[in-house]
Coordinates of C-alpha atoms in Angstrom, one line a residue:
Chain O
M1 CA 184.9 52.3 -13.4
S2 CA 181.7 54.4 -13.6
D3 CA 179.4 55.3 -10.8
K4 CA 176.8 53.1 -12.5
N5 CA 178.8 49.9 -12.2
L6 CA 180.0 50.6 -8.7
S7 CA 176.5 51.5 -7.6
L8 CA 175.3 48.2 -9.0
E9 CA 178.1 46.3 -7.1
L10 CA 177.1 48.2 -3.9
A11 CA 173.4 47.3 -4.4
K12 CA 174.4 43.7 -4.9
C13 CA 176.4 43.7 -1.7
L14 CA 173.6 45.3 0.2
E15 CA 171.0 42.8 -1.0
W16 CA 173.4 40.0 -0.2
M17 CA 174.0 41.3 3.3
E18 CA 170.2 41.6 3.9
K19 CA 169.7 38.1 2.5
T20 CA 172.5 36.3 4.4
G21 CA 173.1 38.4 7.4
C22 CA 176.8 38.7 6.5
G23 CA 178.8 41.8 7.4
P24 CA 180.6 44.4 5.1
K25 CA 183.8 42.4 4.9
A26 CA 182.3 39.3 3.4
A27 CA 180.1 41.2 1.1
A28 CA 182.8 43.4 -0.2
E29 CA 185.1 40.5 -0.8
R30 CA 182.7 39.3 -3.5
F31 CA 184.1 42.2 -5.6
P32 CA 187.8 42.1 -5.0
N33 CA 188.6 44.8 -7.6
H34 CA 186.7 47.4 -5.5
Y35 CA 187.0 45.8 -2.1
Q36 CA 188.3 48.9 -0.3
E37 CA 185.7 51.3 -1.6
L38 CA 182.8 48.9 -1.1
F39 CA 184.0 47.9 2.3
H40 CA 184.0 51.5 3.6
L41 CA 180.6 52.3 2.1
L42 CA 179.1 49.1 3.6
Q43 CA 180.6 50.1 7.0
T44 CA 178.8 53.4 6.7
V45 CA 175.6 51.5 6.0
E46 CA 176.3 49.4 9.1
Q47 CA 176.7 52.6 11.1
L48 CA 173.4 53.8 9.8
D49 CA 171.7 50.5 10.7
A50 CA 173.1 50.7 14.2
S51 CA 172.3 54.3 14.8
E52 CA 169.3 55.6 16.8
K53 CA 166.5 56.4 14.4
P54 CA 164.4 59.6 14.6
A55 CA 161.1 58.8 16.3
P56 CA 158.2 60.8 17.5
S57 CA 158.1 61.7 21.2
Q58 CA 156.3 59.4 23.6
E59 CA 153.9 62.2 24.4
F60 CA 152.9 62.5 20.7
L61 CA 152.7 58.7 20.2
S62 CA 150.5 58.2 23.2
V63 CA 147.8 60.6 21.8
A64 CA 148.5 60.5 18.1
R65 CA 145.8 58.1 17.1
T66 CA 143.1 59.7 19.2
R67 CA 144.1 63.2 18.1
L68 CA 143.9 62.2 14.4
V69 CA 140.7 60.3 14.7
N70 CA 139.2 63.2 16.7
R71 CA 140.3 65.7 14.0
I72 CA 138.7 63.5 11.3
S73 CA 135.5 63.1 13.3
A74 CA 135.4 66.9 13.8
E75 CA 135.8 67.5 10.1
K76 CA 133.1 65.1 9.3
A77 CA 130.8 66.6 11.8
A78 CA 131.5 70.1 10.5
A79 CA 130.9 69.0 7.0
Q80 CA 127.6 67.5 8.0
Q81 CA 126.6 70.5 10.0
S82 CA 127.4 72.7 7.1
D83 CA 125.2 70.6 4.8
V84 CA 122.3 70.9 7.2
T85 CA 122.5 74.7 7.7
K86 CA 122.9 75.3 4.0
S87 CA 120.3 72.9 2.8
R88 CA 117.9 75.7 1.7
T89 CA 120.2 77.7 -0.4
L90 CA 120.5 77.4 -4.1
R91 CA 124.3 77.1 -3.8
H92 CA 123.8 74.0 -1.6
I93 CA 121.7 72.5 -4.4
W94 CA 124.6 73.2 -6.8
Q95 CA 127.1 71.7 -4.4
S96 CA 125.2 68.7 -3.4
N97 CA 124.5 67.9 -7.0
K98 CA 128.2 68.1 -7.8
M99 CA 129.2 66.1 -4.8
G100 CA 126.4 63.7 -5.6
S101 CA 127.7 63.1 -9.1
Q102 CA 131.3 62.7 -7.8
N103 CA 130.7 60.5 -4.8
A104 CA 127.5 58.7 -5.9
S105 CA 126.5 58.5 -2.3
Q106 CA 123.7 56.1 -1.6
H107 CA 122.4 58.4 1.1
Q108 CA 121.2 61.0 -1.4
P109 CA 118.0 59.8 -2.8
Q110 CA 117.6 60.1 -6.6
R111 CA 114.2 61.8 -6.1
R112 CA 115.8 64.7 -4.1
F113 CA 118.4 65.1 -6.8
A114 CA 115.7 65.3 -9.5
M115 CA 113.7 67.7 -7.4
N116 CA 116.7 70.0 -7.1
W117 CA 117.1 70.2 -10.8
I118 CA 113.4 70.9 -11.3
L119 CA 113.7 73.8 -8.9
I120 CA 116.7 75.2 -10.7
I121 CA 115.1 75.0 -14.1
G122 CA 111.9 76.5 -12.7
L123 CA 113.9 79.5 -11.3
I124 CA 115.7 80.0 -14.5
A125 CA 112.5 79.9 -16.4
S126 CA 110.8 82.4 -14.1
V127 CA 113.6 84.9 -14.2
F128 CA 114.2 84.8 -18.0
A129 CA 110.5 84.4 -19.0
G130 CA 109.1 86.9 -16.6
G131 CA 111.8 89.4 -16.1
G132 CA 114.8 89.6 -18.4
G133 CA 114.8 93.3 -17.6
V134 CA 114.7 92.6 -13.9
A135 CA 117.7 90.3 -14.3
Y136 CA 119.6 93.0 -16.2
A137 CA 118.7 95.7 -13.7
S138 CA 119.8 93.5 -10.8
T139 CA 123.4 93.5 -11.9
D140 CA 124.0 96.9 -10.3
A141 CA 122.1 96.1 -7.1
L142 CA 123.8 96.4 -3.8
P143 CA 123.1 94.4 -0.6
G144 CA 119.9 95.8 0.9
D145 CA 118.5 96.7 -2.5
S146 CA 115.3 95.0 -3.5
L147 CA 116.9 93.4 -6.5
Y148 CA 120.0 92.2 -4.7
P149 CA 118.5 88.6 -4.1
V150 CA 117.9 88.3 -7.8
K151 CA 121.6 89.3 -8.5
T152 CA 122.9 86.6 -6.1
M153 CA 120.5 84.0 -7.3
L154 CA 121.7 84.6 -10.9
Q155 CA 125.3 84.4 -9.9
D156 CA 124.6 81.1 -8.1
M157 CA 122.7 79.7 -11.1
E158 CA 125.6 80.4 -13.4
M159 CA 127.7 78.0 -11.4
V160 CA 125.3 75.1 -11.7
F161 CA 126.5 74.2 -15.1
A162 CA 130.1 75.2 -14.8
S163 CA 133.2 73.0 -14.3
D164 CA 135.0 73.1 -10.9
E165 CA 137.7 75.4 -12.2
K166 CA 135.1 77.8 -13.7
D167 CA 133.2 77.6 -10.4
A168 CA 136.3 78.6 -8.5
E169 CA 136.8 81.6 -10.8
M170 CA 133.2 82.7 -10.6
L171 CA 133.2 82.3 -6.8
M172 CA 136.4 84.4 -6.6
T173 CA 134.8 87.1 -8.8
Q174 CA 131.8 87.0 -6.5
L175 CA 134.0 87.5 -3.4
F176 CA 135.7 90.5 -5.1
T177 CA 132.2 91.8 -6.2
N178 CA 131.0 91.5 -2.6
I179 CA 133.9 93.6 -1.3
E180 CA 133.3 96.2 -4.0
D181 CA 129.6 96.3 -3.1
M182 CA 130.6 96.8 0.6
Q183 CA 133.0 99.6 -0.4
Q184 CA 130.2 101.3 -2.3
L185 CA 127.9 100.9 0.7
A186 CA 130.5 102.4 2.9
E187 CA 130.8 105.4 0.6
Q188 CA 127.0 105.9 0.7
G189 CA 126.9 105.5 4.5
R190 CA 124.6 102.4 4.3
F191 CA 126.4 100.7 7.2
S192 CA 123.6 98.3 8.2
D193 CA 123.5 97.0 4.5
I194 CA 127.2 96.2 4.7
L195 CA 126.2 93.5 7.2
I196 CA 124.0 91.9 4.5
G197 CA 127.0 92.1 2.1
L198 CA 129.2 90.5 4.7
K199 CA 126.8 87.6 5.2
E200 CA 126.9 87.0 1.4
Y201 CA 130.7 87.3 1.4
Q202 CA 131.0 84.6 4.2
S203 CA 128.6 82.4 2.4
D204 CA 130.6 82.6 -0.8
L205 CA 133.8 82.1 1.2
E206 CA 132.4 78.9 2.7
A207 CA 131.5 77.6 -0.7
M208 CA 135.0 78.5 -1.9
N209 CA 136.6 76.5 1.0
Q210 CA 134.4 73.5 0.2
L211 CA 135.4 73.7 -3.4
R212 CA 139.0 73.9 -2.5
A213 CA 138.7 70.9 -0.2
R214 CA 137.4 69.0 -3.2
V215 CA 139.7 70.2 -6.0
G216 CA 142.6 71.9 -4.2
Y217 CA 144.7 68.8 -4.0
D218 CA 145.5 66.1 -6.5
E219 CA 145.4 62.4 -5.7
A220 CA 149.0 62.4 -4.4
G221 CA 148.0 65.2 -1.9
S222 CA 149.9 67.9 -3.9
E223 CA 148.4 71.3 -4.1
T224 CA 146.9 72.0 -7.5
S225 CA 147.9 75.1 -9.4
L226 CA 144.3 76.3 -9.1
N227 CA 144.5 76.2 -5.4
I228 CA 147.8 78.1 -5.3
R229 CA 146.1 80.8 -7.5
L230 CA 143.1 80.9 -5.3
Q231 CA 145.2 81.3 -2.2
E232 CA 147.0 84.3 -3.7
Q233 CA 143.6 85.9 -4.6
L234 CA 142.3 85.3 -1.1
Q235 CA 145.2 87.2 0.2
D236 CA 144.1 90.1 -1.9
C237 CA 140.6 89.7 -0.4
T238 CA 142.1 89.9 3.1
L239 CA 143.9 93.1 2.2
L240 CA 140.8 94.7 0.7
L241 CA 138.8 93.8 3.8
E242 CA 141.4 95.3 6.0
Q243 CA 141.3 98.5 4.0
L244 CA 137.5 98.6 4.3
Q245 CA 137.9 98.1 8.1
I246 CA 140.3 101.0 8.4
K247 CA 138.0 103.2 6.2
L248 CA 135.0 102.4 8.4
K249 CA 137.0 103.2 11.6
T250 CA 137.6 106.7 10.3
K251 CA 133.9 107.2 9.9
D252 CA 133.2 106.1 13.4
Q253 CA 133.0 109.5 15.0
L254 CA 130.3 110.7 12.6
Q255 CA 127.6 108.2 13.7
T256 CA 124.6 108.5 15.9
Q257 CA 124.2 106.1 18.9
D258 CA 122.2 103.6 16.8
Q259 CA 124.7 103.7 14.0
L260 CA 127.5 103.3 16.4
H261 CA 126.0 100.1 17.6
T262 CA 125.7 98.9 14.0
M263 CA 129.3 100.0 13.4
D264 CA 130.5 98.0 16.4
Q265 CA 128.6 95.0 15.0
L266 CA 130.1 95.6 11.6
Q267 CA 133.6 95.9 12.9
D268 CA 133.2 92.5 14.7
R269 CA 131.8 90.9 11.6
L270 CA 134.5 92.3 9.4
Q271 CA 137.2 91.0 11.7
E272 CA 135.5 87.6 11.6
A273 CA 135.4 87.8 7.8
I274 CA 139.1 88.7 7.7
Q275 CA 140.0 85.8 9.9
L276 CA 137.9 83.4 7.9
T277 CA 139.6 84.6 4.7
D278 CA 143.0 84.2 6.3
T279 CA 142.1 80.7 7.6
G280 CA 141.0 79.9 4.1
N281 CA 144.5 80.8 2.9
T282 CA 146.1 78.3 5.2
Y283 CA 143.6 75.6 4.4
G284 CA 145.1 72.1 4.2
P285 CA 148.5 71.7 5.8
N286 CA 148.9 73.5 9.1
E287 CA 151.2 76.1 7.6
E288 CA 151.3 79.9 7.6
P289 CA 151.7 81.7 4.3
G290 CA 155.4 82.4 3.7
Q291 CA 157.9 83.1 1.1
P292 CA 158.3 80.4 -1.6
D293 CA 161.7 78.9 -2.1
E294 CA 163.4 77.0 -4.8
L295 CA 162.8 73.5 -3.5
G296 CA 161.2 71.1 -5.9
E297 CA 160.7 67.6 -6.9
P298 CA 163.5 65.1 -6.8
N299 CA 165.2 65.4 -10.1
G300 CA 167.0 62.1 -10.6
V301 CA 170.8 61.9 -10.6
G302 CA 171.7 64.1 -13.5
P303 CA 174.4 63.2 -16.0
G304 CA 175.8 59.7 -15.9
E305 CA 172.5 58.1 -14.7
P306 CA 172.2 54.5 -15.4
Q307 CA 170.0 53.9 -18.4
G308 CA 171.0 50.6 -19.9
P309 CA 170.7 47.0 -18.6
E310 CA 171.2 46.9 -14.9
D311 CA 172.6 43.4 -14.2
Q312 CA 176.1 43.1 -15.5
M313 CA 177.5 41.4 -12.4
P314 CA 178.5 37.8 -12.0
A315 CA 175.7 35.7 -10.7
D316 CA 175.6 35.0 -7.0
S317 CA 176.9 31.7 -5.8
G318 CA 174.3 29.1 -5.2
N319 CA 174.7 28.9 -1.4
P320 CA 174.2 32.4 0.1
D321 CA 176.2 31.4 3.2
T322 CA 179.4 30.5 1.5
G323 CA 180.7 34.1 1.5
C324 CA 180.5 34.5 5.3
Q325 CA 183.7 34.2 7.1
G326 CA 184.3 34.2 10.9
D327 CA 183.2 37.3 12.8
D328 CA 181.8 39.0 9.7
C329 CA 178.8 36.7 9.8
N330 CA 175.7 37.7 11.6
T331 CA 174.2 35.0 13.7
E332 CA 170.7 36.4 13.3
A333 CA 168.3 34.8 10.8
P334 CA 168.6 36.3 7.4
G335 CA 165.8 38.6 6.4
G336 CA 164.7 40.7 3.5
P337 CA 163.5 44.3 3.7
A338 CA 162.0 44.7 7.1
E339 CA 159.0 46.9 6.2
D340 CA 155.9 45.0 5.3
P341 CA 152.5 46.6 5.3
G342 CA 151.0 43.3 6.4
K343 CA 152.7 43.5 9.8
G344 CA 151.2 45.1 12.8
P345 CA 151.8 48.6 14.2
G346 CA 155.5 49.4 14.7
S347 CA 156.7 46.7 12.4
D348 CA 158.4 49.4 10.4
S349 CA 160.4 50.9 13.2
G350 CA 163.1 48.4 13.6
S351 CA 166.5 48.7 12.0
G352 CA 168.3 45.8 10.5
G353 CA 171.4 46.4 12.5
G354 CA 169.6 46.4 15.8
G355 CA 169.4 50.1 16.6
G356 CA 166.1 50.8 18.3
S357 CA 164.0 53.7 17.5
G358 CA 162.8 56.3 20.0
K359 CA 164.1 59.7 21.0
P360 CA 165.9 60.0 24.3
Chain G
M1 CA 141.5 48.1 5.7
I2 CA 142.1 50.7 3.0
D3 CA 138.7 50.1 1.6
R4 CA 137.1 50.5 5.1
A5 CA 139.0 53.7 5.6
A6 CA 137.9 55.0 2.1
N7 CA 134.3 54.3 3.2
G8 CA 134.7 56.7 6.1
D9 CA 135.8 54.3 8.8
E10 CA 137.9 56.4 11.1
E11 CA 139.1 53.5 13.2
A12 CA 140.4 51.6 10.1
F13 CA 142.3 54.7 9.1
G14 CA 143.6 55.0 12.7
D15 CA 145.1 51.5 12.3
L16 CA 146.8 52.6 9.1
Y17 CA 148.1 55.7 10.9
E18 CA 149.6 53.6 13.7
R19 CA 151.3 51.3 11.2
Y20 CA 152.9 54.1 9.1
L21 CA 153.3 56.9 11.6
E22 CA 156.9 56.2 12.5
P23 CA 158.3 55.6 9.0
I24 CA 156.6 58.7 7.7
Y25 CA 157.9 60.7 10.7
R26 CA 161.4 59.5 9.9
Y27 CA 161.0 60.4 6.3
V28 CA 160.0 64.1 7.1
Y29 CA 162.3 64.4 10.1
Y30 CA 165.4 65.6 8.3
R31 CA 163.4 68.0 6.1
V32 CA 161.8 70.2 8.8
P33 CA 163.5 72.4 11.4
T34 CA 162.2 70.8 14.6
P35 CA 160.9 67.4 15.8
E36 CA 157.6 69.1 16.8
E37 CA 157.1 70.3 13.3
A38 CA 157.9 66.8 12.0
E39 CA 155.1 65.5 14.3
D40 CA 152.7 68.1 13.1
L41 CA 153.6 67.5 9.5
T42 CA 153.2 63.8 9.9
E43 CA 149.7 64.3 11.3
T44 CA 148.8 66.7 8.4
I45 CA 150.0 64.1 5.9
F46 CA 147.6 61.5 7.3
L47 CA 144.8 64.1 7.4
R48 CA 145.4 64.9 3.8
A49 CA 145.5 61.2 3.0
W50 CA 142.1 60.8 4.7
E51 CA 140.6 63.7 2.8
T52 CA 141.8 62.4 -0.5
L53 CA 140.6 58.9 0.3
V54 CA 137.2 60.0 1.4
M55 CA 136.6 63.0 -0.9
K56 CA 138.0 61.4 -4.1
K57 CA 136.3 58.1 -4.0
N58 CA 137.3 57.2 -7.5
T59 CA 141.0 57.3 -6.4
K60 CA 142.4 53.8 -6.9
I61 CA 145.1 53.2 -4.2
E62 CA 147.0 50.1 -5.4
N63 CA 149.9 50.6 -3.0
F64 CA 149.1 52.4 0.1
K65 CA 152.6 52.5 1.3
A66 CA 154.0 54.1 -1.8
W67 CA 151.0 56.5 -2.0
I68 CA 151.4 57.7 1.6
Y69 CA 155.1 58.3 1.1
R70 CA 154.2 60.3 -2.1
I71 CA 151.9 62.5 -0.1
A72 CA 154.6 62.9 2.5
H73 CA 157.0 63.9 -0.2
N74 CA 154.6 66.4 -1.7
L75 CA 153.6 68.0 1.6
T76 CA 157.2 68.3 2.6
V77 CA 157.8 70.2 -0.6
D78 CA 154.8 72.4 0.1
F79 CA 156.1 72.9 3.6
H80 CA 159.3 74.4 2.2
R81 CA 157.5 76.4 -0.4
K82 CA 155.3 78.1 2.2
K83 CA 157.7 78.3 5.0
K84 CA 161.2 79.8 4.8
P85 CA 163.5 77.0 5.7
I86 CA 165.3 77.3 9.0
Q87 CA 168.6 75.6 9.6
M88 CA 168.0 72.7 11.9
E89 CA 169.8 72.7 15.2
S90 CA 172.3 70.0 14.7
S91 CA 170.6 67.0 15.9
Q92 CA 168.9 67.1 19.2
M93 CA 168.9 63.4 19.0
G94 CA 171.2 61.5 21.3
A95 CA 172.0 64.6 23.4
T96 CA 171.5 63.1 26.8
I97 CA 173.4 60.3 28.6
Q98 CA 171.5 58.4 31.2
P99 CA 173.3 58.8 34.6
D100 CA 172.8 55.1 35.4
S101 CA 174.4 53.9 32.2
P102 CA 176.6 50.8 32.9
N103 CA 179.4 52.2 30.7
P104 CA 179.3 55.9 30.4
E105 CA 182.4 56.3 28.3
I106 CA 181.1 53.9 25.6
E107 CA 177.8 55.7 25.8
V108 CA 179.4 59.1 25.3
Q109 CA 181.3 57.7 22.4
K110 CA 178.2 56.3 20.9
K111 CA 176.2 59.5 21.3
L112 CA 179.0 61.5 19.8
S113 CA 179.1 59.2 16.8
E114 CA 175.3 59.4 16.4
Q115 CA 175.4 63.2 16.6
S116 CA 178.1 63.3 13.9
L117 CA 176.0 60.9 11.7
N118 CA 172.9 63.0 12.1
K119 CA 174.8 66.1 11.3
A120 CA 176.2 64.5 8.2
I121 CA 172.7 63.3 7.1
E122 CA 171.4 66.9 7.6
K123 CA 174.1 68.2 5.4
L124 CA 173.1 65.9 2.5
E125 CA 171.1 67.3 -0.3
E126 CA 167.4 66.5 -0.4
T127 CA 167.4 63.5 -2.9
F128 CA 170.4 61.9 -1.1
Q129 CA 168.6 62.3 2.3
N130 CA 165.5 60.8 0.9
V131 CA 167.2 57.7 -0.4
I132 CA 169.3 57.2 2.8
V133 CA 166.2 57.5 5.0
L134 CA 164.0 55.3 2.9
R135 CA 166.6 52.6 2.3
F136 CA 168.5 52.4 5.6
F137 CA 166.1 53.8 8.2
N138 CA 162.7 52.7 6.8
K139 CA 164.1 49.6 5.1
L140 CA 162.4 50.0 1.7
S141 CA 163.8 48.0 -1.1
H142 CA 165.4 49.6 -4.2
A143 CA 162.2 49.1 -6.1
E144 CA 160.0 50.5 -3.4
T145 CA 162.3 53.5 -3.0
A146 CA 162.1 54.1 -6.7
E147 CA 158.3 54.0 -6.6
V148 CA 158.1 56.5 -3.8
L149 CA 160.5 58.9 -5.4
G150 CA 159.1 58.5 -8.8
I151 CA 162.4 57.6 -10.4
K152 CA 164.0 54.5 -11.9
E153 CA 165.4 51.7 -9.8
G154 CA 168.8 52.2 -11.4
N155 CA 168.7 55.8 -10.4
V156 CA 168.0 54.8 -6.8
R157 CA 171.2 52.7 -6.8
V158 CA 173.3 55.5 -8.2
I159 CA 171.9 58.0 -5.8
Q160 CA 172.4 55.5 -3.0
Y161 CA 176.0 55.1 -3.9
R162 CA 176.7 58.8 -4.2
A163 CA 174.8 59.6 -1.0
L164 CA 176.8 57.0 0.9
K165 CA 180.0 58.4 -0.5
K166 CA 179.0 61.9 0.4
L167 CA 178.0 60.8 3.9
Q168 CA 181.4 59.1 4.3
T169 CA 183.1 62.3 3.3
Y170 CA 181.1 64.4 5.8
L171 CA 181.8 61.9 8.5
N172 CA 185.5 61.9 7.8
E173 CA 185.5 65.7 7.8
D174 CA 183.8 65.7 11.1
N175 CA 186.3 63.3 12.6
Y176 CA 189.2 65.6 11.5
E177 CA 187.5 68.8 13.0

């Protein structure tokens, strides 16, 4: 007899036990040809039912809800704070427009939405009509140069019309460009300008994290391939920033008092940027980056899986109690599957066989 | 309640959390090295669910239970992808006997049997573990288990049968040792 048929008999026995409250013996007797095997398997199920189930510690349970609600509130507050502080940047306009179109929030007045677009179009017109050459010249500008704001503005504008995936790619390119700019500034000894570059880097990083929060996970909470790729690239950013930090430390002894002060400030900010990039890497689940392994999705049961009609068993007898004999019958009221979303807290925790949950 | 949570009501989501916390904890328990990590991962699963509910407002959640289990499954896979798996200490459950227990001998026997059962479950492969936990610990039906794992109901029955057989073998081996 195949696994398929035996598994069907076993399933029938289990459903019958749940329905009638009968024990393994009575259930297995319904299939005399496989009584022995079914009886032992059903006994194992009984053992599972009666066993102590894993349960969170009392310490965790007592604070779990408050902890989660606090984390959610903190995230909401942080998101709102971020919206307020960034409300004047062009990138915010881009983000709020995208979020607005996704969430269709009633709190964002249509007029503001329209004004944002008018502003963007005005900026594009002014740059391209009045200064195509300026726009071109700004591409080589470094933080602290007079054309640098034009360069960043153009970069931000490019993202206005792009898809989320394209945005992520462009933001990542900007992060790498920021680091390259800072490396060049370090070569030229323009240390105070590196601070401007770092500010731009952090602003881009924040935008990247917001984008990842939005598109980094699919509806089932699984990381998207885009997010995995971004994480790898952010690791490269961390490495480059660390290299820059080391490079700047070796220049430390060459500076005057004023420059030393700037350098101290710069080292602090760099450390902050490194930490922020690293935190960005572990965004989402509270996990540290590690080595991937081979674990994957459940892959079914391989060869011999059931594919055809499932019910080949004789129909159950009309009265579900007729199979119960003597001690094998459970005196408790019969019940179906215990878990029901309609029940109150903890309704899920019971075990059919009476084993309570809770860790000693 | 789900609609309220999706509209940003933290308390409604807190209610959902309380309802599903223990089943989700049990589901991830055997897949992570320590009970503390199971607690942290459980919290992360609900945080992710909240983010998805609130950020992706167009997400239609028809069956919250199946959906939250699906997130749990995906995050457990992510957990292993990012963190090198560590062999779990053979169950820390049932390790202590209360000194005031009325029948210490029976208690010891029960604890030993539970330890052996947990050891056997830990030895099972991932899919077998999932089905055992969902079916016999969390009391999901065959159909619900199939939905959570994204497989056919018939496959759940076959996996259930094979998992129980394997469990029986491990338990017998443990008794002989």
